[in-house]
PDB file of C-alpha atoms in Angstrom:
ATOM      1  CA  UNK P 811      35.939  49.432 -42.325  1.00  0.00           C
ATOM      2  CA  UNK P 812      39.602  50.207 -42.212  1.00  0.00           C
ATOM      3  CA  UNK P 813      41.021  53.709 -42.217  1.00  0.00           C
ATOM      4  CA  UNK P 814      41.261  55.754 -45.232  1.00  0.00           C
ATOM      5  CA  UNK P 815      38.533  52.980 -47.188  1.00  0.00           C
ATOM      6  CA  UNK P 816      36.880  54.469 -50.356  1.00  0.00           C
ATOM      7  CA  UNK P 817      33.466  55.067 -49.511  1.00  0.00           C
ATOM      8  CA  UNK P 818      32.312  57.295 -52.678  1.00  0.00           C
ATOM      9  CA  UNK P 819      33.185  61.151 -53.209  1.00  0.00           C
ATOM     10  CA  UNK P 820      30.922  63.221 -51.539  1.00  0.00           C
ATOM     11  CA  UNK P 821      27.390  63.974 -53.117  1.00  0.00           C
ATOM     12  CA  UNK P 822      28.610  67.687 -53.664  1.00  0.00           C
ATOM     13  CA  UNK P 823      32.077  66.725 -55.361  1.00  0.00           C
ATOM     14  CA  UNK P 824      31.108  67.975 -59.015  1.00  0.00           C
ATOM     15  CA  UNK P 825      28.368  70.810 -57.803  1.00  0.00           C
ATOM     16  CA  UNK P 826      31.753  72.035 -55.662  1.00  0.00           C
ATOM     17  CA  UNK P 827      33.733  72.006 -58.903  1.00  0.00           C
ATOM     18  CA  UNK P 828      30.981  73.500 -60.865  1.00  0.00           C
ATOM     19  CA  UNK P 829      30.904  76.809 -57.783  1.00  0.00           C
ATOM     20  CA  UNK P 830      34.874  76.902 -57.854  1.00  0.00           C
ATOM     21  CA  UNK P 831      34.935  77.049 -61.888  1.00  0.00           C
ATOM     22  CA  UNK P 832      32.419  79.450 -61.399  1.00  0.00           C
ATOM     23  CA  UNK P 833      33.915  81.680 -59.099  1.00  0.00           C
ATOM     24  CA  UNK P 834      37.632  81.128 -59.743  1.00  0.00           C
ATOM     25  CA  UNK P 835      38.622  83.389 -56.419  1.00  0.00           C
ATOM     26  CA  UNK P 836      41.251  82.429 -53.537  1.00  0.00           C
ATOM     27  CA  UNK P 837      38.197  83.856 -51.387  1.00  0.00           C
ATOM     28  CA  UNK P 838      35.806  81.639 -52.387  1.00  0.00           C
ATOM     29  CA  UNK P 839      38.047  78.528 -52.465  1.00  0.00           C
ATOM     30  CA  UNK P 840      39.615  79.247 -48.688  1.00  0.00           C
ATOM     31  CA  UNK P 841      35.476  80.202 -47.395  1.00  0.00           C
ATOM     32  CA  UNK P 842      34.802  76.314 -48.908  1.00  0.00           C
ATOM     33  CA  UNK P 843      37.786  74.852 -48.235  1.00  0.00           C
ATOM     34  CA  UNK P 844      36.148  72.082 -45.686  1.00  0.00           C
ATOM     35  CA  UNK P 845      33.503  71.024 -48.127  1.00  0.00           C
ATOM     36  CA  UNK P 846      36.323  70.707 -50.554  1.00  0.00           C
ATOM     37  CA  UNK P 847      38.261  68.362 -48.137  1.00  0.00           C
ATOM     38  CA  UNK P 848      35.367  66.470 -47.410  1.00  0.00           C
ATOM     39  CA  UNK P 849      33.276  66.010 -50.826  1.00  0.00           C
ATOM     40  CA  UNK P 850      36.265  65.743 -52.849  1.00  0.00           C
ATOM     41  CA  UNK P 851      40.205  65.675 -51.510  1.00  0.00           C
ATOM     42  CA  UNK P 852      40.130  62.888 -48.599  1.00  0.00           C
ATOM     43  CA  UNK P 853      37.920  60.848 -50.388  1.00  0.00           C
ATOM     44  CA  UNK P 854      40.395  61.279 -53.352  1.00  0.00           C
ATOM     45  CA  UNK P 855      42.979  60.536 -50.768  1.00  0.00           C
ATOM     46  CA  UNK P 856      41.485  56.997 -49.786  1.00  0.00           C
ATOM     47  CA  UNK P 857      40.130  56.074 -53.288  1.00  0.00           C
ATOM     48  CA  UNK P 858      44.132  55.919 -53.728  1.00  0.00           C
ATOM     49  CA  UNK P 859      45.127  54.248 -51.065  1.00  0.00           C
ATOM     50  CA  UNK P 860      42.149  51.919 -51.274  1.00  0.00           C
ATOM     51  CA  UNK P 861      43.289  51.410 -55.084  1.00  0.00           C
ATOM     52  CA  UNK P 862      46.929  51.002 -54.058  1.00  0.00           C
ATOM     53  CA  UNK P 863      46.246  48.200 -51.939  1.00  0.00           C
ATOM     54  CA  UNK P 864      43.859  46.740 -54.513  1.00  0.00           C
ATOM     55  CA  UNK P 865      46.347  46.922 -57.393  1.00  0.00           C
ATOM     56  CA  UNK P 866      49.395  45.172 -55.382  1.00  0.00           C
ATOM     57  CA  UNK P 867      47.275  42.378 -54.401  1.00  0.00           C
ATOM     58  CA  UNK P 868      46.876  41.747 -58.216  1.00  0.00           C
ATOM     59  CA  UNK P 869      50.581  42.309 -58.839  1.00  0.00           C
ATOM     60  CA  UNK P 870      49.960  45.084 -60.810  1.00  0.00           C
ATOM     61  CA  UNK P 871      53.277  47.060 -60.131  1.00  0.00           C
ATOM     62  CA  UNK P 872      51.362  50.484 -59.423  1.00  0.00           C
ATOM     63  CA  UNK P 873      50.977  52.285 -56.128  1.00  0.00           C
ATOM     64  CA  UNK P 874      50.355  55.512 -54.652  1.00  0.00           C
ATOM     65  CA  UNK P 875      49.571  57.518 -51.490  1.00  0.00           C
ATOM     66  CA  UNK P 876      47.495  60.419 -50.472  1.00  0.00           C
ATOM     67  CA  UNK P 877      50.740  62.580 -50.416  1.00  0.00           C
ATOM     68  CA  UNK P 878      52.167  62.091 -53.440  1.00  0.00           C
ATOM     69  CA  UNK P 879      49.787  60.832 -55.915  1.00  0.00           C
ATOM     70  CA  UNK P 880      47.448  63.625 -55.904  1.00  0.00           C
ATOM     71  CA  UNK P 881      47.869  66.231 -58.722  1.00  0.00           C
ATOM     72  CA  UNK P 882      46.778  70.203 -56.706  1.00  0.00           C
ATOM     73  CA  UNK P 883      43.622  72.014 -58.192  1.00  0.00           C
ATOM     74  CA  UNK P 884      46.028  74.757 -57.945  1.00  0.00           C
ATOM     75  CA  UNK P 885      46.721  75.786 -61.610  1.00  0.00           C
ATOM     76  CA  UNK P 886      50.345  76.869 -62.677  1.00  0.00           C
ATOM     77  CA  UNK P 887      49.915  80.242 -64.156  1.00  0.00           C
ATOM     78  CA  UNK P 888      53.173  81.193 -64.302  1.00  0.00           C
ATOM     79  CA  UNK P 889      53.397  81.245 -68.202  1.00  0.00           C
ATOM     80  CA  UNK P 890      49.401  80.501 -69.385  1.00  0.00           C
ATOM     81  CA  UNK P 891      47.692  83.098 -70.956  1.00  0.00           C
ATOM     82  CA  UNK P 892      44.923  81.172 -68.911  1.00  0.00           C
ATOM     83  CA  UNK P 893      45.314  83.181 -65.392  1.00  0.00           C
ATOM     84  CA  UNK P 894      41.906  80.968 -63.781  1.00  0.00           C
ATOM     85  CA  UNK P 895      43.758  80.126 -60.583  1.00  0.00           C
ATOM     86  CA  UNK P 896      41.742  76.896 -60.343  1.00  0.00           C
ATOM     87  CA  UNK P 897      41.492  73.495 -62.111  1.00  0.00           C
ATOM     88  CA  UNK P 898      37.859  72.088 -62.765  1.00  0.00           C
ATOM     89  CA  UNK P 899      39.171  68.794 -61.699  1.00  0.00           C
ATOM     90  CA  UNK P 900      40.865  66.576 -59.303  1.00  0.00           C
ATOM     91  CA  UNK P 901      43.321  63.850 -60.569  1.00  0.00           C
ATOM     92  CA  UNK P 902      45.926  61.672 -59.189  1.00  0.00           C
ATOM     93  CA  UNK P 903      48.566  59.037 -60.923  1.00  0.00           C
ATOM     94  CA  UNK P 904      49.835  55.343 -59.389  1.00  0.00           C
ATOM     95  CA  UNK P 905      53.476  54.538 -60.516  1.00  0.00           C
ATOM     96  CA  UNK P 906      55.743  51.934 -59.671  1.00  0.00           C
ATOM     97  CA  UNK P 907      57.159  53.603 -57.506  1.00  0.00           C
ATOM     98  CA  UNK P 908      54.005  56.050 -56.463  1.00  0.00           C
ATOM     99  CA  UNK P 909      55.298  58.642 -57.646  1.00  0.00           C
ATOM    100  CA  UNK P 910      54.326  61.275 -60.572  1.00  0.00           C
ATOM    101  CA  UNK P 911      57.920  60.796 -62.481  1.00  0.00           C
ATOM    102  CA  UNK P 912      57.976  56.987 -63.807  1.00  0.00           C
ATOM    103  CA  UNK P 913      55.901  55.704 -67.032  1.00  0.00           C
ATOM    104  CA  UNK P 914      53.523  53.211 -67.055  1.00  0.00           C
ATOM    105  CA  UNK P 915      51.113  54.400 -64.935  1.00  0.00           C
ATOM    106  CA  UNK P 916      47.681  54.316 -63.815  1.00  0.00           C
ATOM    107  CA  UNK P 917      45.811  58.244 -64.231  1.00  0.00           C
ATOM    108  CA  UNK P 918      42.063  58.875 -62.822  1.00  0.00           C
ATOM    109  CA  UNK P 919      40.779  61.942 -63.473  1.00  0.00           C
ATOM    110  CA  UNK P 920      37.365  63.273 -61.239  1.00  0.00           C
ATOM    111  CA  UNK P 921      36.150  66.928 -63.427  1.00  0.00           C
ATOM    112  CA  UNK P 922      33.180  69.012 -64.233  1.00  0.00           C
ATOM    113  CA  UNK P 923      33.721  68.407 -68.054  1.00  0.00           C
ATOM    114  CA  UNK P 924      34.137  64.436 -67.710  1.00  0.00           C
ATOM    115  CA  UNK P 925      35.530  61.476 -65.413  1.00  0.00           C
ATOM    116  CA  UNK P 926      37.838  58.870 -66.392  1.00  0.00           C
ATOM    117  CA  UNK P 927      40.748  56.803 -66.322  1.00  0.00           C
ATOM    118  CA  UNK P 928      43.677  55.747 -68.130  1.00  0.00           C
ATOM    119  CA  UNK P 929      46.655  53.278 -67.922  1.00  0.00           C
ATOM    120  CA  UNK P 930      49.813  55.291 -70.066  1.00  0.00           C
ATOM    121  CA  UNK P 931      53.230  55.339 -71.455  1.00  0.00           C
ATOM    122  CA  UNK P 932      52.468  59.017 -71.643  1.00  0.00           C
ATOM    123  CA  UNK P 933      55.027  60.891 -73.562  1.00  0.00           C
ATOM    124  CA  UNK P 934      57.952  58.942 -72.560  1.00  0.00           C
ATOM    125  CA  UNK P 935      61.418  60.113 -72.990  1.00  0.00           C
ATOM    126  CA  UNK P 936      63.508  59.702 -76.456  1.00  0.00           C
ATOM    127  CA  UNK P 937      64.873  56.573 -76.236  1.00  0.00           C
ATOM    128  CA  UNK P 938      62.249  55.204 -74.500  1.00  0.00           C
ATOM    129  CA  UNK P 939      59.940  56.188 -77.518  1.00  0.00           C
ATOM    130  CA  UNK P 940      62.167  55.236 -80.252  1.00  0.00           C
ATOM    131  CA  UNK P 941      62.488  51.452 -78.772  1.00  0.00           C
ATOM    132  CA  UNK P 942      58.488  51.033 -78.295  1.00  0.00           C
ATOM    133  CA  UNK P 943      58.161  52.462 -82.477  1.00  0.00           C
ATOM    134  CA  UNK P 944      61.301  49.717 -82.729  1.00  0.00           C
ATOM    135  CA  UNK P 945      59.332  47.383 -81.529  1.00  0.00           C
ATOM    136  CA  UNK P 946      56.257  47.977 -83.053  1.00  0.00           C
ATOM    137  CA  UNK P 947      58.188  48.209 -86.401  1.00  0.00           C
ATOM    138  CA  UNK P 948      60.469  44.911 -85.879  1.00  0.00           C
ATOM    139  CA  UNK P 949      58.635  42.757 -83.831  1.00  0.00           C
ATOM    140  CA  UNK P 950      54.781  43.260 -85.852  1.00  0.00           C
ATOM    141  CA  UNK P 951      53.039  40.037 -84.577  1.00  0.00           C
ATOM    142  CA  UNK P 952      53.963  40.889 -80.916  1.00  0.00           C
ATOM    143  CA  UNK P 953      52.369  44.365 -81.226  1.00  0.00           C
ATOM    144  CA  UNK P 954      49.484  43.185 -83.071  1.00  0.00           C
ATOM    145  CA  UNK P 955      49.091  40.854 -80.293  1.00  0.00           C
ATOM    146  CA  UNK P 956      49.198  43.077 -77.684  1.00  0.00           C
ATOM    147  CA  UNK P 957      46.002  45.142 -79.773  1.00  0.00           C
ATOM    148  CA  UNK P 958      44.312  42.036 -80.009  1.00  0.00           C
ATOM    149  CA  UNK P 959      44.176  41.415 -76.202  1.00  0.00           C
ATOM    150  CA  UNK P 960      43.484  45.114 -75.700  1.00  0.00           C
ATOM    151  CA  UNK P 961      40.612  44.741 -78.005  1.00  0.00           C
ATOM    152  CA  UNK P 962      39.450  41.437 -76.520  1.00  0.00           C
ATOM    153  CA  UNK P 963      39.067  43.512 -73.245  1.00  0.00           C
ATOM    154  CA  UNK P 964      37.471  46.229 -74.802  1.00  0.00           C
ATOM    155  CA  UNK P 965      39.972  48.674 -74.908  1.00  0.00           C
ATOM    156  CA  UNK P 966      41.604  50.846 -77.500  1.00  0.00           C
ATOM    157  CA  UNK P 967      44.722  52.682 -78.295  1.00  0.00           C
ATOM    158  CA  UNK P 968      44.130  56.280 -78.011  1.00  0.00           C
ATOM    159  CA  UNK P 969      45.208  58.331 -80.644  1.00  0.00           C
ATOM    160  CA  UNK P 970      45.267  61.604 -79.379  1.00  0.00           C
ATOM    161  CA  UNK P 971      48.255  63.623 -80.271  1.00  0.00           C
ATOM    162  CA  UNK P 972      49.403  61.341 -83.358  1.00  0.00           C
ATOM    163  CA  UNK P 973      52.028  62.856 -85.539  1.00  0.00           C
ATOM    164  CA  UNK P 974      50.557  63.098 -88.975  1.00  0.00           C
ATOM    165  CA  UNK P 975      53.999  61.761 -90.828  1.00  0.00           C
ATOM    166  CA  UNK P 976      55.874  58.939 -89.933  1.00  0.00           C
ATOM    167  CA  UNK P 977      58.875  60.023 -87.198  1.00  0.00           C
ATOM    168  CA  UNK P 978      62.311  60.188 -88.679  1.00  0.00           C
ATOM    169  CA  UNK P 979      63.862  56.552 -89.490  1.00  0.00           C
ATOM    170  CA  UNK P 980      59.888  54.880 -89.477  1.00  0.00           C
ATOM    171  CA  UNK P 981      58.816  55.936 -93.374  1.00  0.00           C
ATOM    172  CA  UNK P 982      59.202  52.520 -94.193  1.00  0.00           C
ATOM    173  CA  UNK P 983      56.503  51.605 -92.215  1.00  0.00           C
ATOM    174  CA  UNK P 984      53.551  51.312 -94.759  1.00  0.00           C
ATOM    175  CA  UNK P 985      51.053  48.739 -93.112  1.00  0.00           C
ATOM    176  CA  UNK P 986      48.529  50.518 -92.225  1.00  0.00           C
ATOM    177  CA  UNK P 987      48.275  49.408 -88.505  1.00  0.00           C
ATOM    178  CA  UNK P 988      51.986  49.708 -87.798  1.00  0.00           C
ATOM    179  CA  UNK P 989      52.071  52.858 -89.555  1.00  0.00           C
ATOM    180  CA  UNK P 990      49.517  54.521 -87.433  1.00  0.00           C
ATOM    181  CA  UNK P 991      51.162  53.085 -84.066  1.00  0.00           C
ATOM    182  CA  UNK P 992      54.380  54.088 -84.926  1.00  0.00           C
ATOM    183  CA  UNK P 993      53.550  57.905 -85.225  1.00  0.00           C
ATOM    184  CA  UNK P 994      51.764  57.440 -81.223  1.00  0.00           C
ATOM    185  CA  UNK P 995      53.491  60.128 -79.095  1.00  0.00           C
ATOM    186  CA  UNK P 996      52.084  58.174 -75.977  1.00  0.00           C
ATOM    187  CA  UNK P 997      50.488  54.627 -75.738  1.00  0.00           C
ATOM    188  CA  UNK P 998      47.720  54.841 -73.514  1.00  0.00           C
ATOM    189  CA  UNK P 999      44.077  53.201 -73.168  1.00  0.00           C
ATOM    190  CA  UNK P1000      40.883  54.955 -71.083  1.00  0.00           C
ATOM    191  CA  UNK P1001      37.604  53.913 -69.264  1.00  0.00           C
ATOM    192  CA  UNK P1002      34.763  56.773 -69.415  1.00  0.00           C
ATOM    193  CA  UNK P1003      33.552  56.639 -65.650  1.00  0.00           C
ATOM    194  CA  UNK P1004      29.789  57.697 -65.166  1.00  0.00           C
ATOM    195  CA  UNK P1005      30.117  60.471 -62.632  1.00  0.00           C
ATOM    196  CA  UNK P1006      27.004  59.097 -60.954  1.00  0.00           C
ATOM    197  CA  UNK P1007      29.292  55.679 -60.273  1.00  0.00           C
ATOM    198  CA  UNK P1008      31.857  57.987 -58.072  1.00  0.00           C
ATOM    199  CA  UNK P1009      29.515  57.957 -55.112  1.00  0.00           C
ATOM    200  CA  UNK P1010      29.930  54.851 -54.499  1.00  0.00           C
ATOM    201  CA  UNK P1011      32.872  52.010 -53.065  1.00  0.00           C
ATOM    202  CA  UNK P1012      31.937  50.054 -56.639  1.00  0.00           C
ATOM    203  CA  UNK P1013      33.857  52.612 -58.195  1.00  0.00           C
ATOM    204  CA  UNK P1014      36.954  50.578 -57.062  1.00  0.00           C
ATOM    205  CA  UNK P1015      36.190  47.443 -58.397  1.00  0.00           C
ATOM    206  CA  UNK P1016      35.407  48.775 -61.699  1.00  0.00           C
ATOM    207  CA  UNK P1017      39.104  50.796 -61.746  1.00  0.00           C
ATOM    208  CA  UNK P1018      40.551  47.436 -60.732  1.00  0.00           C
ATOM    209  CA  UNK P1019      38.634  45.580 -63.556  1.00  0.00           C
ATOM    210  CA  UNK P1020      39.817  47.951 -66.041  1.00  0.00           C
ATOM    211  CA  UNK P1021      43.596  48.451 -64.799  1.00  0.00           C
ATOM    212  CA  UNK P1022      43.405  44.130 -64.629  1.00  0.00           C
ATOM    213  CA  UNK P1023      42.021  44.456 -68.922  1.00  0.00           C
ATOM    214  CA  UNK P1024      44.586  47.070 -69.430  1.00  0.00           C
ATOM    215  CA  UNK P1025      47.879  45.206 -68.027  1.00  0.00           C
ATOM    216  CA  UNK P1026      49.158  43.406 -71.601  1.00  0.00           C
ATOM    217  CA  UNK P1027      49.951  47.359 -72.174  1.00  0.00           C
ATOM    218  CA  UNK P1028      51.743  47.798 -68.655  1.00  0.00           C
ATOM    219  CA  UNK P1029      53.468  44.742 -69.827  1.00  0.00           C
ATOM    220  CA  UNK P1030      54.079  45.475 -73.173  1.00  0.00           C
ATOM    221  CA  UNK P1031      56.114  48.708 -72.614  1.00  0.00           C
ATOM    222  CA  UNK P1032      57.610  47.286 -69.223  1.00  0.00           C
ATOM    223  CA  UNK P1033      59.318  44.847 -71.322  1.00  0.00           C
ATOM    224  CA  UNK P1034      61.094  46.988 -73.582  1.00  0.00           C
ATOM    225  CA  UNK P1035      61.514  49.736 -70.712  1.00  0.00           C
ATOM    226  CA  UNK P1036      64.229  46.809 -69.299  1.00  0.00           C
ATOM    227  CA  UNK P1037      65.711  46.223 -72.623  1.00  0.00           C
ATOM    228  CA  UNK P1038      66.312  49.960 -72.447  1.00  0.00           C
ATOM    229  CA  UNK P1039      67.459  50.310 -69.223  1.00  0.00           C
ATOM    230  CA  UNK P1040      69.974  47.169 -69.337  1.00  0.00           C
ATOM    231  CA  UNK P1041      71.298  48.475 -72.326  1.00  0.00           C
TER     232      UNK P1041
END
């Protein structure tokens, strides 16, 4: 085995996140910080290296690194009315350029309340978003193709976060397909993950196999990212 290969988190990975959540003290978290390294952060560390290396051997533009990829449990309190000082997860994002600024990325998300993963344009920037509705608005078939192979893989557009009215400049958009994809603040698909399955190296194929079924969207939006940022 090389270095830094995914092996599986640590049998004690969600029972640590269920103590932490639990406790929600600095004390507590610095007394178990090496079973926190161990169960959960270095194998995080090498499932995204281990991914990294996986996803450029299928040309799939997204890479990351222990260093940068990895989001802190550390929670930002600075202006939540939430003061936990903890997360009840663990999550880390490949980018094209590894790190956590570009769009169209890869998101995998290791937590008490669920596990997952996603491949996003998550809340891109104005113009970015107005030329993906423009697209979805002018160019119908195209769009409708990209659903189809998204479907055909057995993914779905997410919804969450969906304006209910059609953004400024869109009302004309009355189809009831286009309609709905035009008021998207994000386009992004997800694969549940059985938290049994993170245990073990399989977990890696099956991220690879979904990020493979989920690239017509990478593509999609990568395609009119260009447009944008030529013009």
């Amino acid at each position: 085995m090389m270095a830094g290969t995914f092996e599986g988190f640590g049998q004690k990975a969600i029972p640590f996140l269920k103590a932490l959540d639990f406790h929600q003290s600095r004390e507590w978290f610095q007394e178990n910080r090496d079973l926190y390294e161990r169960e959960l952060y270095e194998p995080f560390g090498d499932l995204v290296e281990t991914l990294s290396q996986r996803f450029a051997a299928a040309g799939l533009g997204l890479r990351g690194d222990r260093k940068r990829s990895l989001f802190r449990i550390n929670r930002d309190v600075r202006f939540a009315k939430d003061k936990r000082p903890y997360n009840s997860h663990l999550s880390a994002i490949l980018s094209p350029d590894g790190s956590k600024m570009e769009q169209g990325v890869f998101f995998v998300y290791i937590g008490l309340d669920r596990c997952f993963a996603g491949v996003a344009w998550w809340q891109p920037g104005p113009e970015l978003l107005q030329a993906m509705r423009k697209a979805i608005a002018t160019k119908p078939a195209e769009f409708r193709g990209l659903i189809g192979k998204l479907k055909k893989a057995g993914l779905d557009l997410d919804t969450e976060g969906c304006m209910k009215r059609a953004p400024r400049g869109f009302e004309h958009v009355t189809e009831a397909d286009l309609a709905q994809a035009v008021r998207n603040r994000h386009f992004a698909v997800r694969q549940t993950i059985d938290p049994a399955a993170i245990h073990t190296p399989a977990l890696v194929d099956e991220l690879v196999d979904f990020t493979v079924r989920a690239r017509p969207l990478l593509d999609w939006g990568r395609a009119i990212q260009g447009k944008v940022s030529a013009g």
